[in-house]
């Protein structure tokens, strides 16, 4: 055919063959540009950039969820496009434009050498052709830690859709680091009512498959029943995972808000009344009765605390400046104000919950009296700022990081909402309470310490937003509420959640289990406080699949069975976790997960460990489900 000119590629689609038993998907010829289910591979877009006329751009490595290397090491990014020019953005910043040159291999000159930051990274490519602009975007995690030899298999639920579940298998080292270069073959198995969706000849539809990026996945159709999935890999103990369908049970998503509140009220009634009664003789609480240390700059009514993990310097005569020991709390640091604030919260919310049950004014009066002294009385109240929170002797008088101390106030606005129906809550007191929280919220969003905390790259920014969302709900500040919704979708979820639903910044800490729980709890609280019909954060999903539902899927298996936790144990308080985590209760109703609700019900409601209590924004879950018009709930 001397008349034929041009280029061609064989083959278009993968096909089965008896000749390739050792391929990554056994017995599959995988030289196609699409898998057997027509899922395009990276090569598809390479050839598309050669042959198509319609403007296109594709960042090479969409199927690479975790990249690795040294910190600040330059890495190559390739873009395939038929456009004349393309620009690469790395974490929102331009790395420059490049011209398309078909003679410049590889990627026709559209390649950049750029450094990635540790943790989550975002790449965006923008290209232009004949006045048309096209773009592509990916998110991945950059791993700078080195892993040892693989030591353990991990099998977990990755994602759930209706009556099907995606199962993920991982190969990790003894430190819980994913072995990203592992190429072992693994084999999935299933016993029970479900069906393993295998023999599809694809990377996610094969019972036996080679690990890619240290992991493998497969889908299971639950068929309305229960199953046990297994994962086998030569040289490692086989692991198992029990999964269950909830299609034949009461749909928790359809349970009304009042019914949810009634369930918790009936479950917790005795506990609530006992706690509330114990606070009836509590003396009024005021920070001014416990002045800050004389060496601080805090005045009367100013909140003062010291950094948790900071200790006297053993190398200086006066112990200054303090030195950090991450994860190790200093018991000698000034913590009176933090404890007073927590005591105030515990008392007010317990009393308010008791009042909500039967509208007993005795409980309401005590709660309002405590609120009036702490927030309203000019001679007793706390000043609405945190200038001197988490100070470090010899280094700083206060830090933005200290705003996390008032996370315990996030539940107080919900108590105030319930107390609005009480005769004791006068319009004047209610107005003054709203003003205090409005003033504090204003300080949070305008002071440099608050802005710094809002921009934190870990759990601190989420805890900050939970507080702000609760305060804005009380003061009905729709502008702040809208800002937080946007920030959750555009910044928090994309930058802090990994593609598997985990939180890399928390897993890197010395207390990865506790911090992961803390972060998920607060992310869930944001969804609960801010979701409206027009902007439902429960349902919000990034283009790469990340969502709050994925976060719950990641952690649930380890809340249910802590022994399965594949990462290092926390240096402190590992035994005490988990307790009644609000993510389980609220997530159960948001996603119809009776297993979440059952686990929540079985856990400790009132932990005594002070470190655990310090990391709980919710102590009275009833208040998060009830509204003022529901009082009294137990009529």
Coordinates of C-alpha atoms in Angstrom, one line a residue:
X1 CA 0.0 0.0 0.0
X2 CA 2.5 2.6 -1.2
X3 CA -0.4 5.1 -1.3
X4 CA -0.8 4.9 2.5
X5 CA 1.0 7.4 4.7
X6 CA 0.8 8.5 8.3
X7 CA 0.9 6.8 11.7
X8 CA -1.1 4.1 13.4
X9 CA -1.1 2.3 16.7
X10 CA -1.8 -1.3 17.5
X11 CA -3.7 -2.2 19.7
X12 CA -6.5 0.1 20.7
X13 CA -8.0 -2.0 23.5
X14 CA -6.5 -4.5 25.9
X15 CA -7.4 -8.1 25.1
X16 CA -7.2 -11.5 26.8
X17 CA -4.4 -13.9 25.9
X18 CA -3.2 -17.3 27.2
X19 CA 0.4 -16.2 26.6
X20 CA 0.9 -13.6 29.4
X21 CA 0.2 -15.1 32.8
X22 CA 2.7 -12.8 34.5
X23 CA 1.4 -9.5 33.2
X24 CA 0.2 -7.0 35.9
X25 CA -3.3 -8.2 35.0
X26 CA -2.6 -11.8 34.3
X27 CA -3.5 -13.2 30.9
X28 CA -4.2 -9.8 29.5
X29 CA -2.3 -8.1 26.7
X30 CA -2.1 -4.6 28.1
X31 CA -0.6 -2.7 25.2
X32 CA -3.9 -1.0 24.4
X33 CA -4.5 2.7 25.0
X34 CA -7.7 1.8 26.8
X35 CA -8.5 -0.9 29.2
X36 CA -11.2 -3.6 28.4
X37 CA -13.9 -1.4 29.9
X38 CA -12.7 1.5 27.7
X39 CA -11.1 3.4 30.5
X40 CA -8.4 5.6 28.8
X41 CA -4.8 5.0 29.9
X42 CA -2.1 7.7 29.9
X43 CA -1.0 6.6 26.4
X44 CA -4.5 7.4 25.1
X45 CA -3.9 11.1 25.7
X46 CA -0.4 10.9 24.3
X47 CA -1.7 9.8 21.0
X48 CA -4.7 12.1 21.2
X49 CA -2.2 15.0 21.4
X50 CA -0.7 13.8 18.1
X51 CA -3.9 13.1 16.1
X52 CA -6.8 15.1 17.3
X53 CA -7.8 18.5 16.0
X54 CA -10.0 19.6 18.8
X55 CA -7.9 21.5 21.5
X56 CA -6.9 19.2 24.4
X57 CA -4.4 19.2 27.3
X58 CA -3.5 16.4 29.7
X59 CA -1.1 16.2 32.6
X60 CA 0.7 13.0 32.5
X61 CA 0.3 10.9 35.7
X62 CA -3.4 11.0 36.6
X63 CA -3.1 7.3 37.7
X64 CA -0.3 8.2 40.1
X65 CA -1.9 9.1 43.4
X66 CA 1.3 9.3 45.4
X67 CA 4.7 10.5 44.1
X68 CA 7.8 10.3 46.1
X69 CA 11.3 11.9 46.4
X70 CA 13.3 14.1 48.6
X71 CA 12.0 17.4 50.1
X72 CA 12.3 20.3 47.6
X73 CA 13.8 17.9 44.9
X74 CA 12.9 18.9 41.4
X75 CA 10.6 16.5 39.6
X76 CA 9.6 16.4 35.9
X77 CA 6.0 17.2 35.0
X78 CA 4.9 16.4 31.4
X79 CA 1.9 17.8 29.6
X80 CA 0.5 16.4 26.4
X81 CA -1.4 18.8 24.3
X82 CA -2.0 19.7 20.7
X83 CA -2.1 23.4 21.6
X84 CA 0.6 25.9 20.6
X85 CA 1.3 27.0 24.2
X86 CA 0.7 25.7 27.7
X87 CA 1.2 27.0 31.2
X88 CA 1.8 24.9 34.4
X89 CA 0.5 26.0 37.8
X90 CA 2.0 24.2 40.9
X91 CA -0.1 24.7 44.0
X92 CA -1.7 27.8 42.5
X93 CA 1.5 29.5 41.4
X94 CA 2.6 29.7 37.7
X95 CA 5.8 27.8 36.8
X96 CA 5.8 29.5 33.4
X97 CA 4.6 29.0 29.8
X98 CA 6.2 26.8 27.2
X99 CA 5.7 26.5 23.4
X100 CA 4.7 23.2 21.7
X101 CA 7.5 21.9 19.6
X102 CA 6.9 18.5 18.0
X103 CA 10.7 18.0 17.6
X104 CA 11.4 18.4 21.3
X105 CA 11.1 15.0 22.9
X106 CA 9.4 14.1 25.3
X107 CA 6.0 15.8 25.5
X108 CA 6.8 18.1 22.5
X109 CA 8.7 20.4 24.8
X110 CA 5.8 20.8 27.3
X111 CA 7.7 19.6 30.3
X112 CA 8.8 21.4 33.5
X113 CA 11.2 20.6 36.3
X114 CA 9.6 21.7 39.6
X115 CA 9.7 21.0 43.3
X116 CA 6.7 19.6 45.2
X117 CA 5.8 20.3 48.8
X118 CA 5.5 17.5 51.3
X119 CA 1.9 16.3 51.5
X120 CA -0.9 17.3 49.1
X121 CA 0.0 19.0 45.8
X122 CA -2.1 20.4 43.0
X123 CA -1.1 20.7 39.3
X124 CA -3.1 22.6 36.8
X125 CA -2.3 22.9 33.1
X126 CA -3.8 25.6 30.9
X127 CA -3.3 25.6 27.1
X128 CA -4.5 27.7 24.1
X129 CA -5.2 27.0 20.5
X130 CA -6.9 29.2 18.0
X131 CA -8.3 31.4 20.7
X132 CA -9.7 28.4 22.6
X133 CA -8.5 27.7 26.2
X134 CA -8.5 24.2 27.7
X135 CA -7.3 23.0 31.1
X136 CA -6.5 19.9 33.1
X137 CA -5.9 19.4 36.9
X138 CA -4.7 16.7 39.2
X139 CA -4.1 16.3 42.9
X140 CA -1.6 13.9 44.5
X141 CA 0.4 13.4 47.7
X142 CA 4.2 13.8 47.7
X143 CA 5.9 11.4 50.0
X144 CA 9.3 12.4 51.4
X145 CA 9.7 9.6 53.9
X146 CA 11.6 6.5 53.0
X147 CA 10.0 3.1 53.6
X148 CA 11.6 -0.1 54.7
X149 CA 10.9 -3.6 53.5
X150 CA 7.1 -4.4 53.4
X151 CA 5.9 -6.1 56.6
X152 CA 2.0 -6.1 56.5
X153 CA -1.0 -6.2 54.2
X154 CA -3.9 -3.8 54.9
X155 CA -7.4 -4.4 53.6
X156 CA -10.1 -1.8 54.0
X157 CA -13.3 -0.3 52.6
X158 CA -12.4 2.5 50.2
X159 CA -15.8 3.7 48.9
X160 CA -19.4 2.7 49.1
X161 CA -22.1 3.4 46.5
X162 CA -25.6 2.1 47.1
X163 CA -25.2 -1.7 47.3
X164 CA -21.6 -1.9 46.2
X165 CA -18.2 -1.4 47.9
X166 CA -14.8 -0.6 46.5
X167 CA -12.1 -2.6 48.5
X168 CA -8.5 -1.4 48.8
X169 CA -5.5 -3.5 49.5
X170 CA -2.2 -1.9 50.6
X171 CA 1.3 -3.1 51.4
X172 CA 3.1 -1.2 54.2
X173 CA 6.3 -1.2 56.2
X174 CA 6.5 -1.5 60.0
X175 CA 6.1 2.3 60.3
X176 CA 2.8 2.4 58.4
X177 CA 4.4 3.9 55.3
X178 CA 3.0 2.7 52.0
X179 CA 5.6 0.8 50.0
X180 CA 5.1 2.8 46.8
X181 CA 7.5 0.7 44.7
X182 CA 6.0 -2.6 45.7
X183 CA 5.1 -4.8 42.7
X184 CA 3.9 -7.9 44.5
X185 CA 1.0 -9.8 43.1
X186 CA -2.0 -10.0 45.4
X187 CA -5.2 -12.1 45.2
X188 CA -8.6 -11.0 46.4
X189 CA -11.2 -13.6 47.6
X190 CA -14.8 -13.4 48.9
X191 CA -17.0 -15.6 51.0
X192 CA -20.7 -14.8 51.7
X193 CA -23.6 -13.2 49.9
X194 CA -21.7 -10.7 47.8
X195 CA -20.1 -11.0 44.4
X196 CA -16.5 -10.1 43.6
X197 CA -16.5 -8.2 40.4
X198 CA -13.5 -10.0 38.9
X199 CA -12.5 -11.6 35.6
X200 CA -13.1 -8.2 33.9
X201 CA -9.5 -8.0 32.6
X202 CA -9.0 -4.5 34.1
X203 CA -6.7 -3.2 36.8
X204 CA -9.8 -2.8 39.1
X205 CA -11.6 -5.9 37.9
X206 CA -9.1 -8.7 38.5
X207 CA -9.1 -11.2 41.3
X208 CA -5.3 -11.5 41.0
X209 CA -3.4 -8.3 40.1
X210 CA 0.0 -6.7 40.6
X211 CA 0.2 -3.8 43.0
X212 CA 0.5 -0.3 41.6
X213 CA 1.8 2.5 43.7
X214 CA 1.7 0.0 46.6
X215 CA -2.0 -0.7 46.3
X216 CA -4.8 -2.6 44.5
X217 CA -8.6 -2.2 44.3
X218 CA -11.6 -4.3 43.4
X219 CA -15.4 -3.8 43.6
X220 CA -17.8 -6.0 45.5
X221 CA -21.6 -6.2 44.8
X222 CA -23.1 -6.8 48.2
X223 CA -26.4 -8.3 47.0
X224 CA -28.2 -7.1 50.2
X225 CA -26.2 -9.3 52.5
X226 CA -22.9 -9.8 54.4
X227 CA -19.5 -11.0 53.1
X228 CA -15.9 -11.5 54.1
X229 CA -13.3 -10.3 51.7
X230 CA -9.7 -11.7 51.9
X231 CA -6.4 -10.5 50.5
X232 CA -3.5 -12.9 49.9
X233 CA 0.1 -12.1 49.1
X234 CA 2.9 -14.6 49.3
X235 CA 5.1 -14.0 52.3
X236 CA 2.6 -12.1 54.3
X237 CA -0.3 -13.2 56.6
X238 CA -3.6 -13.1 54.8
X239 CA -6.0 -10.3 55.9
X240 CA -9.8 -10.3 56.1
X241 CA -12.5 -7.6 56.0
X242 CA -16.2 -8.0 56.9
X243 CA -18.6 -5.9 54.9
X244 CA -22.4 -5.6 55.1
X245 CA -25.2 -4.2 53.0
X246 CA -27.7 -1.8 54.6
X247 CA -30.2 -1.8 51.8
X248 CA -32.7 -4.0 53.7
X249 CA -32.6 -1.9 56.9
X250 CA -34.2 1.4 57.9
X251 CA -32.7 4.2 55.9
X252 CA -31.2 6.5 58.5
X253 CA -31.1 9.3 55.9
X254 CA -34.9 9.4 55.9
X255 CA -35.2 9.6 59.7
X256 CA -36.4 13.1 60.6
X257 CA -34.4 15.5 62.7
X258 CA -36.9 15.3 65.5
X259 CA -36.7 11.5 65.5
X260 CA -32.9 11.6 65.6
X261 CA -33.0 14.0 68.6
X262 CA -35.6 11.8 70.3
X263 CA -33.4 8.7 69.9
X264 CA -30.4 10.5 71.5
X265 CA -32.6 12.0 74.2
X266 CA -34.0 8.6 75.2
X267 CA -30.6 7.0 75.2
X268 CA -28.9 9.8 77.2
X269 CA -31.7 11.0 79.4
X270 CA -30.3 9.4 82.6
X271 CA -26.8 10.5 81.8
X272 CA -27.9 14.1 81.0
X273 CA -30.0 14.5 84.2
X274 CA -27.2 13.1 86.4
X275 CA -24.6 15.5 84.9
X276 CA -26.9 18.5 85.0
X277 CA -27.9 17.9 88.6
X278 CA -24.3 17.8 89.6
X279 CA -23.8 21.3 88.2
X280 CA -26.7 22.9 90.1
X281 CA -24.4 23.9 93.0
X282 CA -21.5 25.0 90.8
X283 CA -20.2 28.5 91.7
X284 CA -20.1 31.1 88.9
X285 CA -17.0 30.8 86.7
X286 CA -14.8 33.8 85.8
X287 CA -11.3 33.9 84.4
X288 CA -10.8 37.0 86.6
X289 CA -10.7 34.9 89.7
X290 CA -7.6 33.2 88.4
X291 CA -5.2 35.8 87.1
X292 CA -2.5 34.8 84.6
X293 CA 1.1 34.5 85.7
X294 CA 2.7 37.9 86.5
X295 CA 5.3 37.4 83.8
X296 CA 2.6 37.4 81.1
X297 CA 1.1 40.5 79.5
X298 CA -2.5 39.2 80.0
X299 CA -4.7 41.5 82.0
X300 CA -7.9 40.9 84.0
X301 CA -10.5 39.1 81.8
X302 CA -7.8 38.1 79.2
X303 CA -7.6 34.4 78.4
X304 CA -4.1 33.0 79.0
X305 CA -2.6 29.6 78.2
X306 CA 0.8 28.1 77.5
X307 CA 1.8 25.9 74.6
X308 CA 1.1 22.3 75.4
X309 CA 4.3 20.7 74.1
X310 CA 6.7 23.3 75.4
X311 CA 9.1 22.7 78.3
X312 CA 11.7 24.7 80.3
X313 CA 15.1 24.8 78.5
X314 CA 17.4 22.4 80.4
X315 CA 20.4 24.2 79.0
X316 CA 19.8 27.7 80.5
X317 CA 19.7 28.8 84.2
X318 CA 16.2 30.4 83.9
X319 CA 14.7 27.7 81.6
X320 CA 14.2 30.3 78.8
X321 CA 13.5 30.1 76.0
X322 CA 11.2 27.0 76.3
X323 CA 11.9 24.1 74.0
X324 CA 9.4 21.9 72.1
X325 CA 8.7 18.2 72.6
X326 CA 6.0 17.3 70.1
X327 CA 3.2 15.2 71.5
X328 CA 4.3 15.5 75.1
X329 CA 2.1 17.8 77.2
X330 CA 3.8 19.7 80.0
X331 CA 1.7 19.2 83.1
X332 CA 3.3 22.2 84.9
X333 CA 2.2 24.8 82.3
X334 CA -0.5 27.3 83.3
X335 CA -3.8 25.7 82.3
X336 CA -6.3 27.2 84.7
X337 CA -8.1 29.3 82.1
X338 CA -8.3 26.4 79.7
X339 CA -9.8 24.2 82.5
X340 CA -12.2 27.0 83.5
X341 CA -13.4 27.4 80.0
X342 CA -13.9 23.7 79.6
X343 CA -15.8 23.5 82.9
X344 CA -18.0 26.4 81.8
X345 CA -18.8 24.5 78.6
X346 CA -19.4 21.2 80.3
X347 CA -21.8 22.7 82.8
X348 CA -23.8 25.0 80.4
X349 CA -24.3 22.3 77.8
X350 CA -25.3 19.6 80.3
X351 CA -27.8 22.0 82.0
X352 CA -29.2 23.1 78.6
X353 CA -29.6 19.5 77.4
X354 CA -31.5 18.7 80.6
X355 CA -33.7 21.7 80.1
X356 CA -34.4 20.6 76.5
X357 CA -35.7 17.2 77.7
X358 CA -38.6 18.4 79.9
X359 CA -38.3 22.2 80.0
X360 CA -37.4 22.2 83.7
X361 CA -36.6 25.9 84.4
X362 CA -34.2 24.9 87.3
X363 CA -31.7 23.7 84.8
X364 CA -32.2 26.7 82.5
X365 CA -31.8 29.3 85.2
X366 CA -28.5 27.8 86.3
X367 CA -27.2 27.7 82.7
X368 CA -28.2 31.3 82.0
X369 CA -26.6 32.5 85.3
X370 CA -23.3 30.8 84.3
X371 CA -23.4 32.3 80.9
X372 CA -24.3 35.8 82.2
X373 CA -21.2 35.8 84.5
X374 CA -18.7 34.4 82.0
X375 CA -19.8 36.4 79.0
X376 CA -21.9 39.4 80.0
X377 CA -21.2 40.8 83.5
X378 CA -18.8 43.7 83.0
X379 CA -16.9 42.9 86.2
X380 CA -16.6 39.1 85.5
X381 CA -16.7 38.4 81.8
X382 CA -13.9 37.1 79.6
X383 CA -12.7 39.6 77.0
X384 CA -13.6 38.5 73.5
X385 CA -10.1 37.8 72.1
X386 CA -7.3 35.3 72.5
X387 CA -4.2 37.5 72.3
X388 CA -2.4 35.5 75.0
X389 CA -3.3 32.0 74.1
X390 CA -0.6 29.3 74.0
X391 CA 2.2 31.6 74.9
X392 CA 5.7 30.3 75.0
X393 CA 7.9 31.8 77.7
X394 CA 10.9 33.4 76.3
X395 CA 9.6 33.3 72.7
X396 CA 6.1 34.8 72.3
X397 CA 3.3 36.3 74.4
X398 CA 0.6 34.5 72.4
X399 CA 0.0 32.7 69.1
X400 CA -2.7 32.2 66.6
X401 CA -2.3 28.5 67.2
X402 CA -3.9 29.2 70.6
X403 CA -7.3 29.9 69.1
X404 CA -7.8 26.1 69.2
X405 CA -8.3 26.5 73.0
X406 CA -11.8 28.0 72.5
X407 CA -13.0 25.0 70.4
X408 CA -14.8 24.1 73.6
X409 CA -17.0 27.2 73.1
X410 CA -18.3 25.8 69.8
X411 CA -21.0 23.9 71.7
X412 CA -22.1 26.9 73.8
X413 CA -24.1 28.6 71.0
X414 CA -26.1 25.5 70.5
X415 CA -27.0 25.6 74.2
X416 CA -28.0 29.2 73.9
X417 CA -30.3 28.3 71.0
X418 CA -32.1 25.8 73.3
X419 CA -32.2 28.3 76.2
X420 CA -34.0 30.9 74.1
X421 CA -37.3 29.4 75.1
X422 CA -36.5 29.7 78.8
X423 CA -38.1 32.5 80.9
X424 CA -34.6 33.1 82.4
X425 CA -33.1 34.0 79.1
X426 CA -34.2 37.6 78.8
X427 CA -33.8 39.5 75.5
X428 CA -31.1 41.6 77.1
X429 CA -29.0 38.7 78.1
X430 CA -29.5 37.0 74.8
X431 CA -28.5 40.1 72.9
X432 CA -25.4 40.5 75.0
X433 CA -24.4 36.9 74.4
X434 CA -24.8 37.3 70.7
X435 CA -22.7 40.5 70.8
X436 CA -19.9 38.7 72.7
X437 CA -19.7 35.9 70.1
X438 CA -20.0 38.4 67.2
X439 CA -17.2 40.4 68.7
X440 CA -15.0 37.4 69.2
X441 CA -15.8 36.2 65.6
X442 CA -14.8 39.6 64.3
X443 CA -11.5 39.5 66.2
X444 CA -10.9 36.0 64.8
X445 CA -11.3 37.1 61.1
X446 CA -9.5 40.4 61.4
X447 CA -6.6 40.0 63.9
X448 CA -3.3 38.6 62.4
X449 CA -3.4 35.7 65.0
X450 CA -6.8 34.7 63.7
X451 CA -5.9 35.0 60.0
X452 CA -2.7 32.9 60.7
X453 CA -4.8 30.2 62.3
X454 CA -7.4 30.2 59.5
X455 CA -4.5 29.6 57.1
X456 CA -2.9 26.7 59.0
X457 CA -2.3 23.7 56.9
X458 CA -3.5 21.1 59.5
X459 CA -6.3 20.5 62.0
X460 CA -5.9 24.0 63.5
X461 CA -7.6 25.6 60.5
X462 CA -10.5 23.2 60.7
X463 CA -11.0 23.6 64.5
X464 CA -10.9 27.4 63.8
X465 CA -13.6 27.1 61.2
X466 CA -15.8 24.9 63.4
X467 CA -15.8 27.6 66.1
X468 CA -16.5 30.4 63.6
X469 CA -19.3 28.4 62.0
X470 CA -21.0 27.8 65.4
X471 CA -20.6 31.5 66.4
X472 CA -22.0 32.6 63.0
X473 CA -25.0 30.3 63.4
X474 CA -25.9 32.0 66.6
X475 CA -25.4 35.5 65.3
X476 CA -27.0 34.6 61.9
X477 CA -24.0 36.0 60.1
X478 CA -24.6 34.6 56.6
X479 CA -21.5 36.3 55.2
X480 CA -19.2 34.3 57.5
X481 CA -21.2 31.1 56.9
X482 CA -20.8 31.5 53.1
X483 CA -17.1 32.2 53.5
X484 CA -16.5 29.0 55.5
X485 CA -18.5 26.9 53.0
X486 CA -16.3 28.2 50.2
X487 CA -13.1 27.7 52.2
X488 CA -14.1 24.1 53.0
X489 CA -14.7 23.3 49.3
X490 CA -11.8 25.2 47.8
X491 CA -9.1 25.0 50.4
X492 CA -9.7 22.6 53.3
X493 CA -10.8 19.5 51.5
X494 CA -8.4 19.8 48.6
X495 CA -5.3 20.5 50.7
X496 CA -5.8 18.4 53.8
X497 CA -7.5 15.2 52.7
X498 CA -5.5 12.5 50.7
X499 CA -7.0 10.6 47.8
X500 CA -7.8 7.7 50.2
X501 CA -9.7 9.9 52.7
X502 CA -6.8 10.1 55.2
X503 CA -5.2 13.3 56.5
X504 CA -1.5 13.3 55.8
X505 CA -0.6 16.2 58.1
X506 CA -2.2 14.3 61.0
X507 CA -0.7 10.9 60.2
X508 CA 2.8 12.5 60.3
X509 CA 2.3 13.6 63.9
X510 CA 3.5 11.7 67.0
X511 CA -0.2 11.0 67.8
X512 CA -1.5 10.1 64.4
X513 CA -4.6 8.1 65.6
X514 CA -5.9 10.8 68.0
X515 CA -5.2 13.7 65.5
X516 CA -6.9 11.8 62.7
X517 CA -10.0 11.3 64.8
X518 CA -9.9 15.0 65.9
X519 CA -9.6 16.2 62.3
X520 CA -12.4 14.0 61.0
X521 CA -14.7 14.9 63.9
X522 CA -14.3 18.6 63.1
X523 CA -14.6 18.2 59.4
X524 CA -17.9 16.4 60.0
X525 CA -19.1 19.2 62.4
X526 CA -18.4 21.7 59.6
X527 CA -20.6 19.7 57.2
X528 CA -23.3 19.5 59.9
X529 CA -23.2 23.2 60.9
X530 CA -23.1 24.7 57.4
X531 CA -25.0 22.4 55.0
X532 CA -28.1 24.0 53.5
X533 CA -30.3 22.8 50.7
X534 CA -28.5 25.0 48.2
X535 CA -25.0 24.1 49.3
X536 CA -24.9 20.6 51.0
X537 CA -21.4 19.9 52.2
X538 CA -22.3 16.4 53.0
X539 CA -22.7 15.7 49.3
X540 CA -19.9 17.9 48.1
X541 CA -17.3 15.8 46.2
X542 CA -14.1 17.0 44.5
X543 CA -13.5 16.0 40.9
X544 CA -11.1 13.3 42.0
X545 CA -13.7 11.7 44.4
X546 CA -12.6 13.1 47.7
X547 CA -15.4 13.9 50.1
X548 CA -16.3 13.8 53.8
X549 CA -17.8 10.3 53.1
X550 CA -14.4 9.1 52.0
X551 CA -12.9 10.4 55.2
X552 CA -15.4 8.5 57.2
X553 CA -14.7 5.3 55.2
X554 CA -11.0 5.6 55.8
X555 CA -11.2 5.9 59.6
X556 CA -14.2 3.8 60.4
X557 CA -12.4 0.4 60.2
X558 CA -9.8 1.7 62.7
X559 CA -12.4 3.1 65.1
X560 CA -14.2 -0.2 65.1
X561 CA -10.9 -2.2 65.4
X562 CA -8.0 -0.2 66.7
X563 CA -5.8 -3.2 66.5
X564 CA -6.0 -2.9 62.7
X565 CA -4.4 0.6 62.8
X566 CA -1.4 0.2 60.4
X567 CA 0.4 3.3 61.5
X568 CA 2.5 3.9 64.6
X569 CA 0.5 4.2 67.9
X570 CA 0.2 7.6 69.6
X571 CA 3.0 8.4 72.0
X572 CA 0.4 9.2 74.6
X573 CA -3.3 8.3 75.3
X574 CA -3.5 5.8 72.5
X575 CA -5.4 3.3 74.7
X576 CA -8.1 5.8 75.6
X577 CA -9.3 6.4 72.0
X578 CA -11.9 6.2 70.6
X579 CA -14.9 7.5 72.5
X580 CA -18.3 8.6 71.4
X581 CA -17.0 10.5 68.3
X582 CA -19.5 12.9 66.8
X583 CA -18.4 11.9 63.3
X584 CA -20.0 8.5 63.9
X585 CA -23.3 9.8 65.0
X586 CA -23.7 12.5 62.4
X587 CA -22.1 10.4 59.6
X588 CA -24.6 7.6 60.3
X589 CA -27.6 9.7 59.5
X590 CA -25.9 11.5 56.6
X591 CA -24.9 8.3 54.8
X592 CA -27.3 5.7 56.1
X593 CA -24.7 3.7 58.1
X594 CA -26.3 1.8 60.9
X595 CA -22.8 0.4 61.7
X596 CA -21.6 3.9 62.5
X597 CA -24.5 4.4 64.9
X598 CA -24.0 1.1 66.6
X599 CA -20.4 1.8 67.2
X600 CA -21.1 5.3 68.5
X601 CA -23.6 3.9 70.9
X602 CA -21.2 1.4 72.3
X603 CA -18.4 3.8 73.0
X604 CA -17.7 5.8 76.2
X605 CA -19.9 8.9 76.5
X606 CA -18.0 10.7 79.3
X607 CA -14.3 10.0 79.1
X608 CA -12.3 10.9 82.2
X609 CA -8.9 11.3 80.5
X610 CA -8.2 15.0 80.3
X611 CA -6.3 14.8 77.0
X612 CA -9.3 13.1 75.4
X613 CA -11.7 15.6 76.8
X614 CA -9.5 18.4 75.5
X615 CA -9.9 17.1 72.0
X616 CA -13.7 16.8 72.0
X617 CA -15.8 19.6 70.7
X618 CA -19.1 17.7 71.4
X619 CA -20.1 16.5 74.9
X620 CA -23.9 16.7 74.5
X621 CA -24.8 15.3 71.1
X622 CA -28.5 16.1 71.7
X623 CA -27.8 19.8 71.3
X624 CA -26.4 19.2 67.8
X625 CA -29.7 17.6 66.7
X626 CA -32.3 19.7 68.4
X627 CA -33.8 23.2 67.7
X628 CA -35.5 25.6 70.1
X629 CA -39.0 24.7 68.8
X630 CA -38.4 21.1 69.8
X631 CA -38.3 22.0 73.6
X632 CA -39.5 20.1 75.6
X633 CA -38.4 17.0 73.6
X634 CA -39.8 14.4 76.0
X635 CA -43.4 15.7 76.3

